[in-house]
mmCIF file of C-alpha atoms in Angstrom:
data_model
loop_
_atom_site.group_PDB
_atom_site.id
_atom_site.type_symbol
_atom_site.label_atom_id
_atom_site.label_comp_id
_atom_site.label_asym_id
_atom_site.label_seq_id
_atom_site.Cartn_x
_atom_site.Cartn_y
_atom_site.Cartn_z
ATOM 1 C CA ASP A 1350 115.030 85.342 73.951
ATOM 2 C CA VAL A 1351 118.075 83.513 74.294
ATOM 3 C CA LYS A 1352 119.633 82.297 71.111
ATOM 4 C CA VAL A 1353 122.034 79.126 70.859
ATOM 5 C CA THR A 1354 122.869 78.683 67.191
ATOM 6 C CA GLN A 1355 124.770 75.476 65.781
ATOM 7 C CA SER A 1356 126.182 76.342 62.685
ATOM 8 C CA SER A 1357 125.165 72.710 61.093
ATOM 9 C CA ARG A 1358 122.013 70.754 61.195
ATOM 10 C CA TYR A 1359 123.441 67.630 59.544
ATOM 11 C CA LEU A 1360 126.771 66.731 58.655
ATOM 12 C CA VAL A 1361 128.218 63.432 56.584
ATOM 13 C CA LYS A 1362 131.913 62.801 57.211
ATOM 14 C CA ARG A 1363 134.256 60.135 56.481
ATOM 15 C CA THR A 1364 136.507 58.002 58.834
ATOM 16 C CA GLY A 1365 139.733 60.108 60.044
ATOM 17 C CA GLU A 1366 138.531 63.596 58.597
ATOM 18 C CA LYS A 1367 138.936 66.632 61.189
ATOM 19 C CA VAL A 1368 135.201 68.061 61.983
ATOM 20 C CA PHE A 1369 134.456 71.226 63.384
ATOM 21 C CA LEU A 1370 131.016 72.082 65.140
ATOM 22 C CA GLU A 1371 130.437 75.541 65.788
ATOM 23 C CA CYS A 1372 128.176 76.967 68.352
ATOM 24 C CA VAL A 1373 127.277 80.827 68.954
ATOM 25 C CA GLN A 1374 125.367 82.029 71.870
ATOM 26 C CA ASP A 1375 123.876 85.594 71.808
ATOM 27 C CA MET A 1376 123.301 86.323 75.570
ATOM 28 C CA ASP A 1377 126.572 86.935 76.785
ATOM 29 C CA HIS A 1378 126.285 83.622 79.102
ATOM 30 C CA GLU A 1379 129.587 82.782 80.528
ATOM 31 C CA ASN A 1380 129.085 79.087 80.624
ATOM 32 C CA MET A 1381 129.077 76.961 77.468
ATOM 33 C CA PHE A 1382 128.948 72.801 77.264
ATOM 34 C CA TRP A 1383 129.056 70.516 74.372
ATOM 35 C CA TYR A 1384 126.798 67.090 75.021
ATOM 36 C CA ARG A 1385 126.309 64.280 72.998
ATOM 37 C CA GLN A 1386 123.040 62.391 73.074
ATOM 38 C CA ASP A 1387 122.543 58.959 71.975
ATOM 39 C CA PRO A 1388 119.119 56.405 72.452
ATOM 40 C CA GLY A 1389 119.093 54.899 75.544
ATOM 41 C CA LEU A 1390 121.941 56.811 76.972
ATOM 42 C CA GLY A 1391 120.631 60.484 77.318
ATOM 43 C CA LEU A 1392 122.968 63.477 77.113
ATOM 44 C CA ARG A 1393 126.470 62.880 78.028
ATOM 45 C CA LEU A 1394 128.820 66.016 78.736
ATOM 46 C CA ILE A 1395 132.056 66.221 76.654
ATOM 47 C CA TYR A 1396 133.071 69.407 77.752
ATOM 48 C CA PHE A 1397 132.515 72.840 78.860
ATOM 49 C CA SER A 1398 133.634 75.926 79.466
ATOM 50 C CA TYR A 1399 133.358 78.473 82.228
ATOM 51 C CA ASP A 1400 135.310 81.613 80.457
ATOM 52 C CA VAL A 1401 137.036 82.253 77.092
ATOM 53 C CA LYS A 1402 140.204 80.144 76.727
ATOM 54 C CA MET A 1403 139.181 78.083 79.778
ATOM 55 C CA LYS A 1404 137.485 74.517 79.223
ATOM 56 C CA GLU A 1405 137.064 71.328 81.504
ATOM 57 C CA LYS A 1406 136.234 67.785 80.701
ATOM 58 C CA GLY A 1407 133.183 66.379 81.143
ATOM 59 C CA ASP A 1408 132.348 62.748 81.428
ATOM 60 C CA ILE A 1409 133.502 61.617 78.041
ATOM 61 C CA PRO A 1410 136.059 63.962 76.284
ATOM 62 C CA GLU A 1411 138.105 61.277 74.429
ATOM 63 C CA GLY A 1412 138.411 61.685 70.950
ATOM 64 C CA TYR A 1413 137.550 65.408 71.425
ATOM 65 C CA SER A 1414 138.613 68.779 71.997
ATOM 66 C CA VAL A 1415 137.218 72.209 72.334
ATOM 67 C CA SER A 1416 138.147 75.830 71.612
ATOM 68 C CA ARG A 1417 136.792 79.021 72.960
ATOM 69 C CA GLU A 1418 138.352 82.325 71.857
ATOM 70 C CA LYS A 1419 135.433 84.779 72.358
ATOM 71 C CA LYS A 1420 132.877 84.477 74.885
ATOM 72 C CA GLU A 1421 130.168 83.826 72.376
ATOM 73 C CA ARG A 1422 131.793 81.043 70.732
ATOM 74 C CA PHE A 1423 132.383 77.338 71.565
ATOM 75 C CA SER A 1424 133.571 74.958 68.879
ATOM 76 C CA LEU A 1425 133.957 71.087 69.326
ATOM 77 C CA ILE A 1426 136.669 69.480 67.477
ATOM 78 C CA LEU A 1427 136.950 65.899 66.456
ATOM 79 C CA GLU A 1428 140.313 65.385 65.684
ATOM 80 C CA SER A 1429 140.020 62.414 63.377
ATOM 81 C CA ALA A 1430 136.422 61.368 63.290
ATOM 82 C CA SER A 1431 135.384 57.737 63.735
ATOM 83 C CA THR A 1432 132.035 55.727 63.084
ATOM 84 C CA ASN A 1433 131.700 55.446 67.056
ATOM 85 C CA GLN A 1434 131.307 59.257 67.287
ATOM 86 C CA THR A 1435 128.064 59.273 65.050
ATOM 87 C CA SER A 1436 125.553 60.804 67.222
ATOM 88 C CA MET A 1437 123.704 64.134 67.957
ATOM 89 C CA TYR A 1438 125.745 67.204 69.298
ATOM 90 C CA LEU A 1439 123.716 69.341 71.256
ATOM 91 C CA CYS A 1440 125.286 72.762 72.262
ATOM 92 C CA ALA A 1441 124.279 74.438 75.133
ATOM 93 C CA SER A 1442 124.815 77.874 77.461
ATOM 94 C CA SER A 1443 124.041 79.247 80.744
ATOM 95 C CA LEU A 1444 124.771 82.281 82.883
ATOM 96 C CA GLY A 1445 127.936 82.202 85.454
ATOM 97 C CA GLY A 1446 128.053 82.308 89.074
ATOM 98 C CA ALA A 1447 126.941 80.011 91.472
ATOM 99 C CA GLY A 1448 124.697 78.947 88.910
ATOM 100 C CA THR A 1449 121.023 77.412 89.067
ATOM 101 C CA GLY A 1450 121.660 74.732 86.187
ATOM 102 C CA GLU A 1451 119.141 76.471 83.737
ATOM 103 C CA LEU A 1452 120.659 75.485 80.266
ATOM 104 C CA PHE A 1453 119.693 77.002 76.930
ATOM 105 C CA PHE A 1454 120.080 74.517 73.903
ATOM 106 C CA GLY A 1455 120.652 74.973 70.488
ATOM 107 C CA GLU A 1456 118.896 72.861 67.972
ATOM 108 C CA GLY A 1457 121.723 70.219 67.301
ATOM 109 C CA SER A 1458 123.854 68.903 65.046
ATOM 110 C CA ARG A 1459 123.388 65.415 63.737
ATOM 111 C CA LEU A 1460 126.871 63.684 62.498
ATOM 112 C CA THR A 1461 127.141 60.244 60.681
ATOM 113 C CA VAL A 1462 130.649 59.348 60.277
ATOM 114 C CA LEU A 1463 131.040 56.887 57.270
ATOM 115 C CA ALA B 240 128.115 62.812 93.041
ATOM 116 C CA GLN B 241 124.417 63.070 91.957
ATOM 117 C CA SER B 242 122.891 60.586 89.347
ATOM 118 C CA VAL B 243 119.430 60.624 88.353
ATOM 119 C CA THR B 244 117.163 57.817 87.187
ATOM 120 C CA GLN B 245 114.016 57.783 84.676
ATOM 121 C CA LEU B 246 113.005 54.315 84.640
ATOM 122 C CA ASP B 247 110.312 54.338 82.212
ATOM 123 C CA SER B 248 112.114 54.707 78.618
ATOM 124 C CA GLN B 249 108.642 54.877 77.079
ATOM 125 C CA VAL B 250 105.135 55.788 78.271
ATOM 126 C CA PRO B 251 102.277 55.406 75.512
ATOM 127 C CA VAL B 252 99.111 57.299 76.561
ATOM 128 C CA PHE B 253 95.677 58.169 74.935
ATOM 129 C CA GLU B 254 95.206 62.094 74.095
ATOM 130 C CA GLU B 255 93.416 63.431 77.070
ATOM 131 C CA ALA B 256 94.674 61.135 79.441
ATOM 132 C CA PRO B 257 96.556 61.824 82.400
ATOM 133 C CA VAL B 258 100.194 61.005 82.915
ATOM 134 C CA GLU B 259 102.961 60.601 85.241
ATOM 135 C CA LEU B 260 106.815 60.357 84.420
ATOM 136 C CA ARG B 261 108.957 59.151 87.142
ATOM 137 C CA CYS B 262 112.249 60.668 87.960
ATOM 138 C CA ASN B 263 114.270 59.754 90.980
ATOM 139 C CA TYR B 264 117.649 61.426 91.898
ATOM 140 C CA SER B 265 120.385 60.562 94.332
ATOM 141 C CA SER B 266 122.583 63.152 95.936
ATOM 142 C CA SER B 267 124.391 63.438 99.304
ATOM 143 C CA VAL B 268 123.973 67.378 99.076
ATOM 144 C CA SER B 269 120.888 69.908 98.486
ATOM 145 C CA VAL B 270 119.705 69.921 94.921
ATOM 146 C CA TYR B 271 118.174 72.027 92.005
ATOM 147 C CA LEU B 272 115.931 69.993 89.675
ATOM 148 C CA PHE B 273 114.858 70.321 86.522
ATOM 149 C CA TRP B 274 112.602 68.757 83.500
ATOM 150 C CA TYR B 275 113.491 69.290 80.063
ATOM 151 C CA VAL B 276 111.321 68.863 76.983
ATOM 152 C CA GLN B 277 112.698 67.759 73.450
ATOM 153 C CA TYR B 278 110.442 67.571 70.526
ATOM 154 C CA PRO B 279 111.592 65.490 67.189
ATOM 155 C CA ASN B 280 114.178 66.974 65.772
ATOM 156 C CA GLN B 281 115.016 69.926 68.058
ATOM 157 C CA GLY B 282 117.263 70.876 71.063
ATOM 158 C CA LEU B 283 115.973 70.634 74.828
ATOM 159 C CA GLN B 284 113.811 73.316 76.119
ATOM 160 C CA LEU B 285 113.094 74.003 79.793
ATOM 161 C CA LEU B 286 109.871 72.548 81.302
ATOM 162 C CA LEU B 287 109.840 73.504 84.836
ATOM 163 C CA LYS B 288 112.168 73.809 87.415
ATOM 164 C CA TYR B 289 112.638 73.432 90.949
ATOM 165 C CA LEU B 290 115.152 75.553 93.123
ATOM 166 C CA SER B 291 113.588 75.913 96.630
ATOM 167 C CA GLY B 292 110.229 77.064 98.489
ATOM 168 C CA SER B 293 107.121 75.376 97.434
ATOM 169 C CA THR B 294 107.468 71.810 96.672
ATOM 170 C CA LEU B 295 105.272 72.071 93.532
ATOM 171 C CA VAL B 296 106.589 73.510 90.724
ATOM 172 C CA LYS B 297 104.128 74.592 87.499
ATOM 173 C CA GLY B 298 105.726 74.450 84.430
ATOM 174 C CA ILE B 299 104.832 75.557 80.797
ATOM 175 C CA ASN B 300 102.040 73.601 78.859
ATOM 176 C CA GLY B 301 100.077 72.536 81.729
ATOM 177 C CA PHE B 302 103.190 70.304 83.223
ATOM 178 C CA GLU B 303 103.672 70.184 86.700
ATOM 179 C CA ALA B 304 106.249 68.384 88.993
ATOM 180 C CA GLU B 305 106.460 67.600 92.817
ATOM 181 C CA PHE B 306 109.614 67.399 94.574
ATOM 182 C CA ASN B 307 109.564 64.776 97.410
ATOM 183 C CA LYS B 308 112.731 65.194 99.068
ATOM 184 C CA SER B 309 111.879 61.678 101.474
ATOM 185 C CA GLN B 310 111.518 59.786 98.442
ATOM 186 C CA THR B 311 114.002 61.715 96.390
ATOM 187 C CA SER B 312 111.993 61.805 93.285
ATOM 188 C CA PHE B 313 111.074 64.715 91.138
ATOM 189 C CA HIS B 314 107.978 63.062 88.809
ATOM 190 C CA LEU B 315 106.625 65.103 86.178
ATOM 191 C CA ARG B 316 102.335 65.109 85.716
ATOM 192 C CA LYS B 317 99.997 66.502 83.378
ATOM 193 C CA PRO B 318 96.084 65.896 84.035
ATOM 194 C CA SER B 319 95.241 65.704 80.693
ATOM 195 C CA VAL B 320 97.691 65.286 77.518
ATOM 196 C CA HIS B 321 97.561 66.562 73.864
ATOM 197 C CA ILE B 322 98.961 65.130 70.903
ATOM 198 C CA SER B 323 101.463 67.802 70.784
ATOM 199 C CA ASP B 324 102.950 66.715 73.946
ATOM 200 C CA THR B 325 104.317 63.673 72.151
ATOM 201 C CA ALA B 326 108.030 64.390 73.019
ATOM 202 C CA GLU B 327 111.115 63.246 74.774
ATOM 203 C CA TYR B 328 111.494 64.168 78.309
ATOM 204 C CA PHE B 329 114.592 64.843 80.303
ATOM 205 C CA CYS B 330 114.751 64.730 84.374
ATOM 206 C CA ALA B 331 117.947 66.338 85.422
ATOM 207 C CA VAL B 332 119.662 67.674 88.562
ATOM 208 C CA ILE B 333 122.770 69.913 89.666
ATOM 209 C CA ASN B 334 124.011 69.993 93.026
ATOM 210 C CA THR B 335 123.776 73.470 94.821
ATOM 211 C CA GLY B 336 127.281 74.317 94.649
ATOM 212 C CA PHE B 337 128.443 72.567 91.545
ATOM 213 C CA GLN B 338 127.889 73.906 87.726
ATOM 214 C CA LYS B 339 127.508 70.574 86.249
ATOM 215 C CA LEU B 340 123.857 69.026 85.430
ATOM 216 C CA VAL B 341 123.457 65.840 85.136
ATOM 217 C CA PHE B 342 120.683 64.363 82.918
ATOM 218 C CA GLY B 343 118.399 60.708 83.290
ATOM 219 C CA THR B 344 118.455 58.951 79.978
ATOM 220 C CA GLY B 345 114.950 60.438 78.866
ATOM 221 C CA THR B 346 111.558 59.234 78.685
ATOM 222 C CA ARG B 347 109.700 58.979 74.959
ATOM 223 C CA LEU B 348 105.802 60.198 75.851
ATOM 224 C CA LEU B 349 103.910 58.762 72.687
ATOM 225 C CA VAL B 350 100.403 60.496 72.839
ATOM 226 C CA SER B 351 97.684 58.776 70.539
ATOM 227 C CA PRO B 352 94.312 59.605 69.229
#
């Protein structure tokens, strides 16, 4: 079974802190994604990556950056956390190529910024 | 660019009743369509997908969906729901030549005894 592991299920941070959210997948998937989930807004794509050291902006990249130094690991970074970044963050991975869009998700990281 | 509309934010239903969760999409090109389910405090998991072929797609846990190209819809159905089906359901679409999956805003299915 594909497993996508997000290192922290719950985090509480203060405004201005730097926050790292880590995601690891064990199925050698080329593509990795970071989504943000908010009530009534569904899932919104923050960043994605098709390969190591490669990243593409999604729909809401402002205030975030990402790092993909190894194929299995995709990190989301909040350089200076703000209260409006309080949310559920979901990491996902998928096979590369033309792609069929089937994503495998982690269990999510719920971030609260005070 | 493609988009997805889930008109119902919440659908209450009694146990053993049938249910339909609606999904409409817009796209100028061919698409693949998906339904994902999210149980409380968990990530999303794939329920079913339409890539090509038969327009009636069967998924896990007794769910099925029908692709209707003329109405640009992909509604999810189950003939008899169970308490354990209480979850949030997301419809998603991807352009067949593109990598980004676009999600709807979700429908919360509430099954009561």
